[in-house]
Amino acid sequence: MKPYDLTEGKILKVYRENYNTVTVNVEVNLNNPKPGQFVMFYAIGRGEAPITIADYRDGFMVNTIRIVRDVTGYFDRVREGDVIHLRGPYGNLWPTNKAFGKDIIVVSGGLGLAATRWLLEEVIKQKHRFKNVISLYGAKSYDDILYREKIGEWEKEIDFRTILNIKNEMWKGKVGLITDLVKEIEIDKDSVVFMCGPDPMVNAVIEILKSKDIKKENIYVSLERHMKCAVGTCGHCMIGPYFVCKDGPVFNYKDIEYFYTKKGV
Amino acid sequence: MAFKIDITTLRQIYEKLKECYEVISPVYDNGVIQYRENPSFDAIPFGKTQIEYAGTYFVSDTEKNYISYVRPSNTLKNFLRPPQEVLYKVYKKDEKIYFESTHVKRPMAFFDVRKCDLKALSILDDVFINKNNYPDDYYKALRENIFIVAVNCSEVSNVCFCSSMNVDFNNDYMADIVLTELKDGFLLEVKTEKGKRLLEGLVLQEAKEDDIKEKNQVLTQTYTKIKKSINKENLKEDLYKKIDHPYWENIGIRCFGCSSCTQVCPTCFCFDIVERNSLDGSYSERVRVYDSCFNPTFATVHKFNLRDKISFRYRHWLLHKMAYWQDQFGDVGCVGCGRCITWCPAKIDIEVETNNVRDIL
Ligand SMILES: Cc1cc2nc3c(=O)[nH]c(=O)nc-3n(C[C@H](O)[C@H](O)[C@H](O)COP(=O)(O)OP(=O)(O)OC[C@H]3O[C@@H](n4cnc5c(N)ncnc54)[C@H](O)[C@@H]3O)c2cc1C
Ligand code: SF4
Ligand code: SF4
Ligand code: FES
């Protein structure tokens, strides 16, 4: 396959998550995508943007897109039946097998839940393979909560906890930071953690995990960096010697810690 | 196969190349020696020499020999991964979108490529093709149809430090024919079938053992003329260790972040893909352009530039060349051509800075 050729997809459903985020169902044939991977969406005259595969089953993909500017702006006006163009899947996967027989903790901040949604679905399907499944989700405000229906389903299956940064009279749950949730859980020292969220959140959560004696090599984070090519050729996504598009986006924390914790690397 | 030829035969070879290729060779124009498309043999700056220092460049005449100049100011990258290339033309018709991929194939002959630039070409081959899971078909289309006339340097400039950067003078890399200027003429070595075919029909005199000896002397002499060097032993480990050192701030104060160094570098490969569209939204071109890690937008994530200080950007650039590259492609990403030193308006010298960082305890 040529690196930049695009495939056609058809928008089957558009669901408005909130004021700036849409979830789309896309009918598209991808070559064996896996949880953790992403695609590049193209919009004519606007360019391309990397978007996580939030789910994929038999030719049907789910993506959740926050409207920012050029490319994602296209999805503000996308309608059911529209044909869109994309390429992928790219990147590596969440190594769920590393957590078999152990506690698995999934930590998602904000839109990071899109990157852990498919992972959660797979983990729930194979629940018996893990000792315990805990999922922690932090959203900014009540309006920012994604996948409300799904969360309802997940709460029935696993220990799924949500926390909001900002109080709201509609919200009966916890208010605070995601780190509060990480602090309160009781977990084994050999638990395996899968995490996706903004860099400051990742750093703060890592500190708490360290205080709980979780080993660095048992922590996996999915990183976000500027991307243009997605195939390890444009240089944009580098962090230290790693290309996030091809060596990641999922990294073992021990591997990247040295570069990740340095400012401006 | 090796021959001893004179300047008239060299001109004949040049003319033969022009019959089958678009020839690209160094030309002296507007005070600069640069690779140019379709010049004439007479435009080659024989007898000229470059005076190059950090932030300083000028060309003067010398009586020494024909090939007294060194590598041109621009590089093969400018032709094989051009500053602007259209990857796709995109049309919108009746709400449907059509893509037309636009591969350019133009047979190019590079007349006069030095060892540093040959090594740089092999590095670009690794980046775009050999060590890439998605080989770049645009680079490949241009790369597959080239002819290379390599030249062994008999002169060096003040900014050269190729000898310490894995550039092997005794390796002819992917050259089709190799030239070395001798006291009275040129040694012409033929390295490929393509090279052999080009020379068909020319009456050539076989080189003698003494000519080969003389060539080796030239190589050794040139080698010893190079003054600058970087010690590569533990280079990567040492730089990684010093990633936090305040000295990077010192460079950051001097560097303008202008990206000139990345533009002239033969191995800097980073690019952006931009859309050039019609106002009515019915047509767009996906254009690949040079980008630079010195650009403030290069590493933005949600409006935040992750390398928001120039010292971060310079450090990223130097570490990529000297260290990250080793992890990524198994070799340093610098060939020691010195172009970035000459063309830096702030007179920042990558060889000096690397050595400075290394010497800091
Ligand atoms: C692996 C990965 C997965 C992602 N998954 C999602 C997702 O599921 N949902 C979602 O809403 N967002 C996701 N993002 C972020 C999303 O890619 C950016 O918000 C988006 O690129 C902004 O594009 P734009 O054209 O609207 O913005 P502009 O500001 O116009 O950006 C122009 C271009 O710059 C690049 N760029 C700008 N910001 C980013 C960024 N933050 N990350 C990467 N490239 C950027 C892109 O090539 C983009 O098209 C993901 C990013 C990465 C790296
Ligand atoms: S970094 Fe400077 S010396 Fe090294 S190859 Fe690039 S331009 Fe030449
Ligand atoms: S090192 Fe020199 S050429 Fe490079 S960005 Fe800084 S000022 Fe410009
Ligand atoms: S996005 Fe181009 S190298 Fe990773």
XYZ file of C-alpha atoms and ligand atoms in Angstrom:
699
model
C 0.000 0.000 0.000
C 1.297 3.415 -0.896
C 1.832 5.576 2.175
C -0.596 8.393 1.419
C -3.387 6.753 -0.589
C -6.811 7.224 0.983
C -9.775 4.848 1.264
C -13.424 5.757 1.153
C -15.659 5.529 4.186
C -19.331 6.294 4.588
C -20.751 8.119 7.575
C -23.665 6.046 8.864
C -24.453 7.943 12.027
C -23.492 11.230 13.603
C -23.987 11.637 17.315
C -23.415 14.975 18.981
C -21.649 14.209 22.260
C -21.564 17.825 23.427
C -20.855 21.394 22.393
C -17.554 20.570 20.682
C -17.417 16.842 20.155
C -19.081 14.445 17.722
C -19.038 10.676 17.508
C -19.373 9.182 14.051
C -20.032 5.665 12.857
C -18.159 4.995 9.651
C -18.592 2.101 7.287
C -15.101 1.338 6.043
C -12.915 -1.627 5.276
C -9.724 -1.474 7.298
C -7.014 -4.096 7.389
C -7.360 -5.726 10.783
C -7.261 -2.714 13.105
C -6.638 -3.172 16.841
C -7.505 -1.199 19.987
C -4.903 1.563 20.418
C -4.469 2.326 16.736
C -5.517 5.421 14.833
C -6.455 6.568 11.343
C -5.777 9.750 9.374
C -8.943 11.529 8.258
C -8.783 13.706 5.178
C -11.021 16.631 4.293
C -10.617 18.312 0.912
C -8.910 21.672 1.098
C -8.274 21.215 4.817
C -5.783 18.379 5.172
C -5.454 15.381 7.448
C -5.699 14.729 11.183
C -4.937 11.674 13.329
C -8.004 10.240 15.071
C -8.163 7.221 17.350
C -10.209 4.200 16.383
C -12.680 4.194 19.275
C -14.188 0.903 18.092
C -14.182 -1.315 15.033
C -16.296 -4.326 14.238
C -16.805 -6.017 10.865
C -16.308 -2.941 8.759
C -17.906 -0.467 11.131
C -15.707 2.049 12.880
C -16.478 4.499 15.673
C -14.568 7.779 16.042
C -14.997 10.613 18.442
C -13.772 13.954 17.232
C -13.308 17.204 19.064
C -13.745 20.179 16.768
C -10.562 22.233 16.880
C -9.820 23.920 13.557
C -9.134 22.918 9.961
C -9.631 19.193 9.603
C -11.680 18.457 12.687
C -13.781 21.510 11.789
C -15.073 19.532 8.828
C -16.755 17.128 11.251
C -18.804 19.960 12.719
C -20.929 19.832 9.587
C -20.678 16.188 8.597
C -24.009 14.458 7.852
C -25.223 10.907 7.696
C -24.570 9.480 4.252
C -21.503 11.649 3.592
C -18.508 9.968 2.025
C -15.221 10.705 3.759
C -11.613 9.723 3.115
C -9.100 8.186 5.433
C -6.044 5.967 5.665
C -4.786 3.559 8.277
C -4.783 1.822 10.679
C -1.501 3.115 12.087
C 0.446 2.689 15.276
C 0.753 -0.106 17.805
C -1.797 -1.550 20.229
C -2.672 -1.774 23.894
C -0.840 -4.913 25.037
C -3.757 -6.374 27.029
C -2.013 -9.729 27.374
C 0.521 -8.117 29.707
C -2.273 -7.762 32.276
C -3.614 -11.314 32.118
C -3.966 -12.704 35.621
C -3.427 -9.295 37.199
C -5.386 -6.209 38.162
C -5.884 -3.976 35.136
C -6.419 -0.254 35.664
C -7.534 1.927 32.769
C -7.075 5.661 33.331
C -8.669 8.062 30.849
C -8.665 11.835 30.924
C -10.993 13.897 28.752
C -10.978 12.797 25.136
C -8.541 10.079 26.190
C -11.640 7.984 26.766
C -11.930 7.652 22.959
C -8.548 5.941 22.945
C -9.508 3.540 25.740
C -13.120 2.821 24.704
C -12.350 -0.115 22.449
C -9.784 -1.371 24.945
C -12.457 -1.362 27.670
C -14.901 -3.237 25.438
C -12.294 -5.927 24.760
C -11.254 -6.148 28.393
C -14.884 -6.558 29.482
C -15.329 -9.339 26.920
C -12.346 -11.153 28.437
C -13.066 -10.134 32.031
C -12.276 -13.630 33.342
C -8.656 -13.271 32.245
C -7.979 -10.454 34.716
C -8.031 -10.453 38.479
C -9.828 -7.144 38.696
C -10.838 -4.532 36.162
C -10.925 -0.901 37.265
C -11.551 2.035 34.974
C -11.070 5.637 36.078
C -12.384 8.485 33.977
C -11.942 12.207 34.553
C -13.894 14.807 32.596
C -13.764 18.570 32.862
C -17.436 19.447 33.280
C -20.781 17.691 33.217
C -21.212 18.638 29.538
C -17.886 17.084 28.644
C -18.853 13.555 29.661
C -18.608 11.253 26.661
C -20.395 7.993 25.893
C -23.064 8.364 28.596
C -24.937 5.258 27.458
C -21.778 3.179 27.222
C -20.659 4.271 30.667
C -23.976 3.024 32.008
C -23.265 -0.385 30.470
C -19.676 -0.463 31.700
C -20.666 0.427 35.242
C -22.705 -2.776 35.336
C -19.757 -4.895 34.204
C -16.705 -3.443 35.948
C -15.604 -0.998 38.615
C -15.987 2.149 36.520
C -15.558 5.457 38.331
C -16.043 8.945 36.979
C -14.913 12.251 38.445
C -15.631 15.796 37.258
C -13.330 18.784 37.654
C -16.206 21.206 37.970
C -19.304 20.932 40.180
C -22.736 20.725 38.599
C -26.165 20.305 40.186
C -26.962 17.523 37.695
C -23.909 15.590 38.867
C -24.303 13.380 41.921
C -20.870 11.789 41.689
C -17.392 12.817 42.719
C -15.831 16.194 42.023
C -12.077 16.677 41.892
C -9.130 15.522 39.842
C -8.524 12.119 38.292
C -5.601 11.772 40.657
C -8.143 11.628 43.526
C -9.602 8.481 41.965
C -6.167 6.950 41.519
C -5.366 7.721 45.152
C -8.499 6.037 46.500
C -8.288 2.689 44.678
C -6.753 -0.284 46.405
C -4.669 -2.260 43.986
C -1.946 -4.894 43.899
C 1.653 -3.815 43.420
C 1.849 -5.821 40.208
C -1.194 -4.167 38.604
C -0.950 -3.128 34.987
C -2.029 0.395 34.088
C -3.219 1.641 30.671
C -3.518 5.387 30.433
C -4.489 8.074 27.947
C -4.895 11.763 28.657
C -3.101 15.089 28.448
C 0.599 15.131 29.448
C 0.068 16.958 32.783
C -2.505 14.336 33.813
C -0.185 11.500 32.854
C 2.627 13.020 34.924
C 0.402 13.529 37.970
C -1.039 10.006 37.801
C 2.431 8.486 37.421
C 3.498 10.174 40.674
C 0.645 8.527 42.550
C 1.222 5.158 40.902
C 4.847 5.373 42.004
C 3.741 6.003 45.587
C 1.617 2.858 45.269
C 4.733 0.938 44.183
C 3.409 0.204 40.710
C 6.353 -0.721 38.489
C 7.155 1.629 35.607
C 7.301 -1.283 33.205
C 3.686 -2.087 34.082
C 2.459 1.334 32.998
C 1.433 1.965 29.392
C 0.557 5.430 28.092
C -0.869 6.514 24.771
C 0.744 9.789 23.684
C -0.432 12.638 21.514
C 2.031 14.525 19.359
C 1.748 16.699 16.249
C 1.382 14.452 13.216
C 1.494 14.881 9.482
C 2.444 11.603 7.817
C 1.612 8.866 10.351
C 4.249 6.615 8.777
C 7.495 7.730 10.410
C 8.695 10.031 7.627
C 7.741 13.654 8.374
C 9.537 14.000 11.730
C 6.754 15.893 13.485
C 5.779 13.392 16.174
C 9.222 12.716 17.629
C 9.790 12.442 21.357
C 13.440 11.730 21.939
C 14.385 8.999 19.469
C 10.814 7.689 19.199
C 8.290 8.361 16.473
C 4.896 8.426 18.192
C 3.150 7.454 14.939
C 5.053 4.239 14.367
C 6.758 3.308 17.661
C 3.594 4.359 19.541
C 1.142 5.866 20.248
C 1.187 3.338 23.111
C 4.469 3.319 25.026
C 5.773 1.407 27.954
C 6.452 4.147 30.483
C 9.841 2.750 31.417
C 11.030 3.131 27.807
C 10.027 6.765 27.400
C 10.369 8.099 30.931
C 13.793 9.616 30.388
C 12.673 11.739 27.440
C 9.063 12.238 28.482
C 9.935 13.848 31.779
C 12.359 16.351 30.230
C 10.875 19.668 29.219
C 10.975 20.475 25.513
C 12.240 17.087 24.294
C 37.720 -0.542 -14.799
C 39.759 2.639 -14.670
C 40.910 5.116 -17.306
C 43.071 8.167 -17.466
C 41.313 10.987 -19.277
C 41.865 14.631 -20.105
C 39.510 17.590 -19.872
C 38.325 17.129 -23.482
C 37.162 13.605 -22.754
C 35.494 14.826 -19.592
C 33.556 17.294 -21.711
C 32.540 14.441 -24.033
C 31.258 12.439 -21.093
C 29.257 15.441 -19.958
C 27.739 15.835 -23.414
C 26.867 12.121 -23.502
C 25.094 12.465 -20.178
C 23.047 15.323 -21.584
C 21.787 13.054 -24.351
C 19.981 10.745 -21.912
C 19.539 12.770 -18.726
C 18.686 16.092 -17.320
C 22.138 16.990 -16.038
C 22.544 18.686 -12.692
C 25.943 20.057 -11.867
C 27.592 22.805 -9.847
C 27.371 26.266 -11.376
C 28.807 29.577 -10.238
C 26.083 32.186 -10.250
C 25.412 35.284 -8.200
C 28.408 34.644 -6.022
C 27.389 31.124 -5.014
C 28.327 27.665 -6.275
C 25.084 25.727 -6.519
C 23.660 22.626 -8.167
C 21.638 23.756 -11.169
C 19.565 22.024 -13.809
C 20.815 21.879 -17.377
C 23.899 24.014 -17.284
C 26.679 23.688 -19.829
C 30.048 22.121 -19.213
C 31.542 25.618 -19.370
C 29.360 26.730 -16.466
C 31.096 24.329 -14.084
C 33.149 26.504 -11.734
C 36.544 25.019 -12.613
C 39.336 26.943 -10.963
C 37.117 28.519 -8.320
C 37.388 28.000 -4.607
C 35.026 28.627 -1.711
C 36.113 30.445 1.406
C 33.815 29.148 4.104
C 33.675 29.907 7.803
C 30.831 29.979 10.293
C 28.436 32.548 8.855
C 30.810 33.426 6.024
C 30.878 32.445 2.363
C 32.586 33.754 -0.718
C 34.044 32.406 -3.903
C 37.396 33.351 -5.355
C 39.680 32.187 -8.157
C 42.649 29.907 -7.775
C 45.235 28.565 -10.179
C 45.574 25.240 -8.412
C 43.554 22.829 -10.503
C 40.214 22.296 -12.202
C 38.156 20.845 -9.369
C 39.370 23.211 -6.693
C 35.909 24.077 -5.349
C 34.166 21.841 -2.791
C 30.553 20.631 -2.462
C 27.895 23.110 -3.708
C 25.770 25.074 -1.247
C 22.583 23.135 -2.021
C 22.177 19.368 -2.076
C 20.734 16.353 -3.887
C 17.798 16.575 -1.496
C 16.617 19.629 -3.425
C 16.065 17.431 -6.483
C 15.024 14.066 -5.022
C 12.755 15.488 -2.295
C 12.048 18.876 -3.824
C 11.065 21.861 -1.653
C 7.561 21.622 -3.108
C 6.019 18.517 -4.597
C 2.403 17.823 -5.388
C 1.438 14.434 -3.963
C -2.187 14.451 -5.092
C -4.560 16.546 -7.091
C -7.997 16.321 -5.537
C -11.164 17.116 -7.496
C -14.698 17.437 -6.203
C -17.372 16.775 -8.809
C -21.081 16.162 -8.094
C -20.339 15.730 -4.379
C -17.788 12.998 -5.179
C -14.072 13.310 -4.602
C -11.408 12.082 -7.006
C -7.705 11.705 -6.340
C -4.971 11.837 -8.910
C -1.567 10.839 -7.692
C 1.180 12.732 -9.475
C 4.481 10.871 -9.580
C 7.186 12.702 -11.418
C 9.748 10.565 -13.196
C 12.636 12.517 -14.624
C 15.960 10.860 -15.367
C 18.547 13.046 -13.680
C 22.320 12.828 -13.833
C 24.258 14.430 -11.025
C 27.625 15.503 -12.324
C 30.038 15.964 -9.448
C 28.788 14.501 -6.195
C 31.181 14.424 -3.252
C 31.545 11.653 -0.692
C 29.640 13.553 1.989
C 26.670 13.935 -0.317
C 26.821 10.293 -1.427
C 26.701 9.264 2.201
C 23.815 11.717 2.725
C 22.006 10.068 -0.172
C 22.390 6.653 1.415
C 20.994 8.153 4.634
C 17.966 9.565 2.793
C 17.476 6.168 1.132
C 17.249 4.637 4.607
C 14.796 7.275 5.814
C 12.483 7.176 2.801
C 12.864 3.608 1.542
C 15.092 1.017 3.156
C 14.271 1.541 6.812
C 10.700 2.697 6.316
C 7.706 0.377 6.636
C 5.921 2.557 4.104
C 8.519 3.246 1.396
C 7.969 6.684 -0.073
C 6.921 6.168 -3.677
C 7.471 9.816 -4.636
C 11.081 9.791 -3.506
C 11.519 6.375 -5.068
C 10.216 7.451 -8.474
C 12.837 10.190 -8.685
C 15.570 8.191 -6.996
C 15.358 5.178 -9.309
C 16.300 7.077 -12.435
C 19.497 8.821 -11.520
C 23.059 8.629 -12.743
C 25.862 9.664 -10.443
C 29.252 11.007 -11.383
C 31.134 11.114 -8.105
C 34.190 13.243 -7.517
C 36.875 12.622 -4.932
C 37.727 15.893 -3.218
C 41.258 17.177 -3.579
C 40.491 20.356 -1.649
C 38.561 20.856 1.578
C 36.892 23.837 3.170
C 37.318 25.121 6.710
C 33.930 23.785 7.728
C 34.323 20.184 6.501
C 34.411 17.412 9.097
C 33.142 14.459 7.043
C 36.092 12.256 7.956
C 34.858 11.918 11.519
C 31.212 11.381 10.545
C 31.202 7.895 8.992
C 31.940 9.197 5.500
C 34.279 6.686 3.926
C 36.603 8.080 1.259
C 37.380 4.571 0.033
C 33.722 3.758 -0.496
C 32.200 4.836 -3.775
C 28.667 4.290 -2.469
C 26.157 4.228 -5.319
C 28.260 6.181 -7.842
C 28.174 5.022 -11.460
C 31.497 6.592 -12.311
C 34.080 8.245 -10.074
C 36.498 11.005 -10.974
C 39.705 12.006 -9.224
C 41.786 14.900 -10.441
C 45.418 13.970 -10.918
C 48.406 16.199 -11.678
C 47.844 15.913 -15.419
C 44.335 14.752 -16.059
C 41.645 12.743 -14.330
C 41.279 9.174 -13.150
C 37.948 7.796 -14.310
C 36.697 4.697 -12.481
C 33.660 2.836 -13.739
C 31.556 1.265 -11.011
C 28.339 0.072 -12.630
C 26.940 -1.371 -15.847
C 25.144 1.915 -16.355
C 28.478 3.653 -16.122
C 29.994 1.282 -18.652
C 27.152 1.852 -21.085
C 27.545 5.605 -20.888
C 31.163 5.381 -21.963
C 30.479 3.188 -24.990
C 31.938 4.666 -28.146
C 34.534 6.771 -26.366
C 38.192 6.040 -26.987
C 39.714 5.720 -23.547
C 43.173 5.003 -22.314
C 43.463 2.435 -19.508
C 44.814 3.808 -16.267
C 48.246 2.690 -15.110
C 49.137 1.449 -11.685
C 50.802 4.781 -10.962
C 47.564 6.611 -11.660
C 45.752 4.517 -9.069
C 48.587 5.162 -6.626
C 48.302 8.868 -7.268
C 44.580 8.733 -6.617
C 45.160 7.071 -3.272
C 47.675 9.765 -2.433
C 45.068 12.407 -3.233
C 42.598 10.701 -0.916
C 45.093 10.551 1.925
C 46.200 14.139 1.426
C 42.636 15.409 1.393
C 41.888 13.407 4.488
C 44.725 14.985 6.413
C 43.663 18.491 5.358
C 40.420 18.187 7.318
C 40.844 19.994 10.608
C 37.479 19.683 12.314
C 36.241 16.486 13.942
C 33.780 15.011 16.384
C 34.689 12.045 18.522
C 31.869 9.566 18.015
C 32.801 7.226 20.814
C 29.876 7.112 23.262
C 28.538 10.211 21.539
C 24.911 9.174 21.908
C 25.152 8.120 25.526
C 27.057 11.255 26.426
C 24.569 13.590 24.763
C 21.624 11.801 26.361
C 23.253 12.232 29.727
C 23.672 15.956 29.155
C 20.194 16.633 27.855
C 19.426 18.799 30.898
C 22.650 20.769 30.879
C 22.284 24.590 31.123
C 24.706 24.950 28.218
C 21.784 24.399 25.806
C 20.390 27.703 27.076
C 23.620 29.363 26.087
C 23.165 28.152 22.509
C 19.488 29.125 22.646
C 20.431 32.732 23.318
C 22.608 32.863 20.209
C 20.408 30.896 17.814
C 17.762 32.882 15.878
C 15.633 29.804 15.204
C 15.699 30.775 11.532
C 15.822 27.166 10.230
C 18.537 27.984 7.701
C 20.623 25.055 8.974
C 17.857 22.534 8.323
C 17.201 23.897 4.834
C 20.786 23.468 3.643
C 21.395 20.154 5.400
C 21.543 17.225 2.963
C 19.904 14.830 5.434
C 17.223 16.967 7.128
C 14.067 15.300 5.851
C 11.158 16.746 7.876
C 8.177 17.904 5.884
C 4.699 19.303 6.099
C 1.823 18.484 3.787
C -0.282 21.529 2.998
C -3.429 22.037 0.955
C -3.412 24.449 -1.961
C -7.063 24.819 -2.800
C -9.390 26.675 -5.086
C -11.696 29.230 -3.547
C -14.880 27.333 -4.407
C -13.627 24.184 -2.695
C -13.825 22.021 -5.824
C -10.104 21.511 -6.236
C -7.149 21.060 -3.945
C -3.535 20.017 -4.231
C -1.801 18.143 -1.444
C 1.652 19.692 -1.503
C 4.604 18.343 0.390
C 6.915 21.140 1.505
C 10.048 21.333 3.647
C 9.376 21.847 7.300
C 11.860 22.445 10.094
C 12.026 21.545 13.762
C 12.965 25.218 14.270
C 9.493 26.335 13.151
C 7.347 27.369 16.131
C 4.385 25.322 14.841
C 6.389 22.153 14.316
C 5.543 20.469 17.605
C 2.279 22.128 18.604
C -0.332 20.084 20.381
C -3.551 21.973 21.095
C -1.969 25.392 20.587
C 0.939 24.564 22.874
C 4.348 24.356 21.286
C 6.086 21.537 23.138
C 9.441 23.083 22.249
C 8.509 26.624 23.136
C 12.085 27.800 23.637
C 14.717 28.106 20.918
C 17.150 26.211 23.112
C 14.728 23.250 23.036
C 14.586 23.424 19.246
C 18.323 23.634 18.773
C 18.815 20.780 21.219
C 16.253 18.690 19.376
C 18.016 19.329 16.091
C 21.513 18.542 17.318
C 20.386 15.518 19.308
C 18.479 14.205 16.313
C 21.521 14.465 14.056
C 24.044 13.105 16.508
C 22.071 10.769 18.791
C 18.402 10.006 18.046
C 19.338 9.150 14.471
C 21.551 6.347 15.753
C 18.600 4.793 17.564
C 16.289 5.325 14.609
C 18.457 4.349 11.655
C 21.618 2.856 13.140
C 23.954 5.690 12.119
C 24.562 9.367 12.834
C 22.401 11.683 10.725
C 25.193 14.165 10.015
C 27.761 13.728 7.262
C 29.979 16.626 8.293
C 29.481 18.650 5.110
C 29.595 21.862 7.155
C 26.815 23.600 5.198
C 24.840 24.419 8.326
C 27.936 26.080 9.756
C 28.563 28.292 6.727
C 24.941 29.334 6.331
C 24.140 30.050 9.972
C 23.602 33.805 10.352
C 24.444 33.448 14.053
C 27.735 31.679 13.267
C 26.715 28.646 15.298
C 28.914 25.678 14.492
C 27.487 22.183 15.063
C 30.943 20.680 15.342
C 32.020 23.218 17.963
C 28.735 22.935 19.888
C 28.783 19.143 19.909
C 32.338 19.178 21.168
C 31.477 21.838 23.736
C 28.629 19.754 25.094
C 30.886 16.715 25.137
C 33.666 18.522 26.975
C 31.365 19.843 29.675
C 31.882 17.684 32.728
C -2.533 9.330 17.858
C -3.526 10.457 17.978
C -4.863 10.171 18.166
C -5.793 11.192 18.268
N -7.093 10.866 18.428
C -8.027 11.831 18.499
C -9.396 11.510 18.635
O -9.777 10.346 18.693
N -10.284 12.519 18.668
C -9.887 13.831 18.585
O -10.748 14.706 18.616
N -8.596 14.164 18.499
C -7.654 13.208 18.430
N -6.331 13.561 18.301
C -5.985 14.989 18.237
C -6.317 15.519 16.846
O -5.520 14.861 15.899
C -6.094 17.028 16.737
O -7.021 17.678 17.535
C -6.267 17.458 15.288
O -5.168 17.051 14.536
C -6.461 18.931 15.116
O -6.596 19.128 13.723
P -7.217 20.403 13.052
O -6.910 20.302 11.625
O -8.650 20.543 13.410
O -6.456 21.578 13.784
P -5.339 22.576 13.231
O -4.938 23.389 14.411
O -5.863 23.273 12.024
O -4.157 21.602 12.880
C -3.586 21.457 11.603
C -2.856 20.128 11.543
O -1.801 20.064 12.497
C -1.707 18.777 13.071
N -2.122 18.841 14.489
C -2.594 19.915 15.146
N -2.875 19.616 16.420
C -2.581 18.329 16.597
C -2.653 17.435 17.695
N -3.105 17.822 18.873
N -2.255 16.164 17.518
C -1.800 15.763 16.324
N -1.708 16.555 15.236
C -2.088 17.822 15.366
C -2.639 17.913 12.282
O -1.962 17.372 11.182
C -3.701 18.914 11.869
O -4.507 18.553 10.822
C -5.378 12.545 18.206
C -4.035 12.841 18.040
C -3.105 11.818 17.922
C -1.669 12.148 17.736
S 24.130 18.792 10.242
Fe 25.360 20.341 9.171
S 27.350 19.334 8.809
Fe 25.878 17.729 9.349
S 25.118 16.976 7.367
Fe 23.679 18.578 8.064
S 24.436 20.473 7.106
Fe 26.092 18.962 6.959
S 21.598 27.276 14.360
Fe 21.886 29.083 13.021
S 20.978 28.470 11.049
Fe 20.190 27.053 12.627
S 18.251 27.992 13.313
Fe 19.855 28.713 14.727
S 20.510 30.686 13.821
Fe 19.375 29.610 12.201
S 3.660 11.681 12.038
Fe 5.235 11.882 10.579
S 6.897 10.910 11.574
Fe 5.240 10.523 12.904
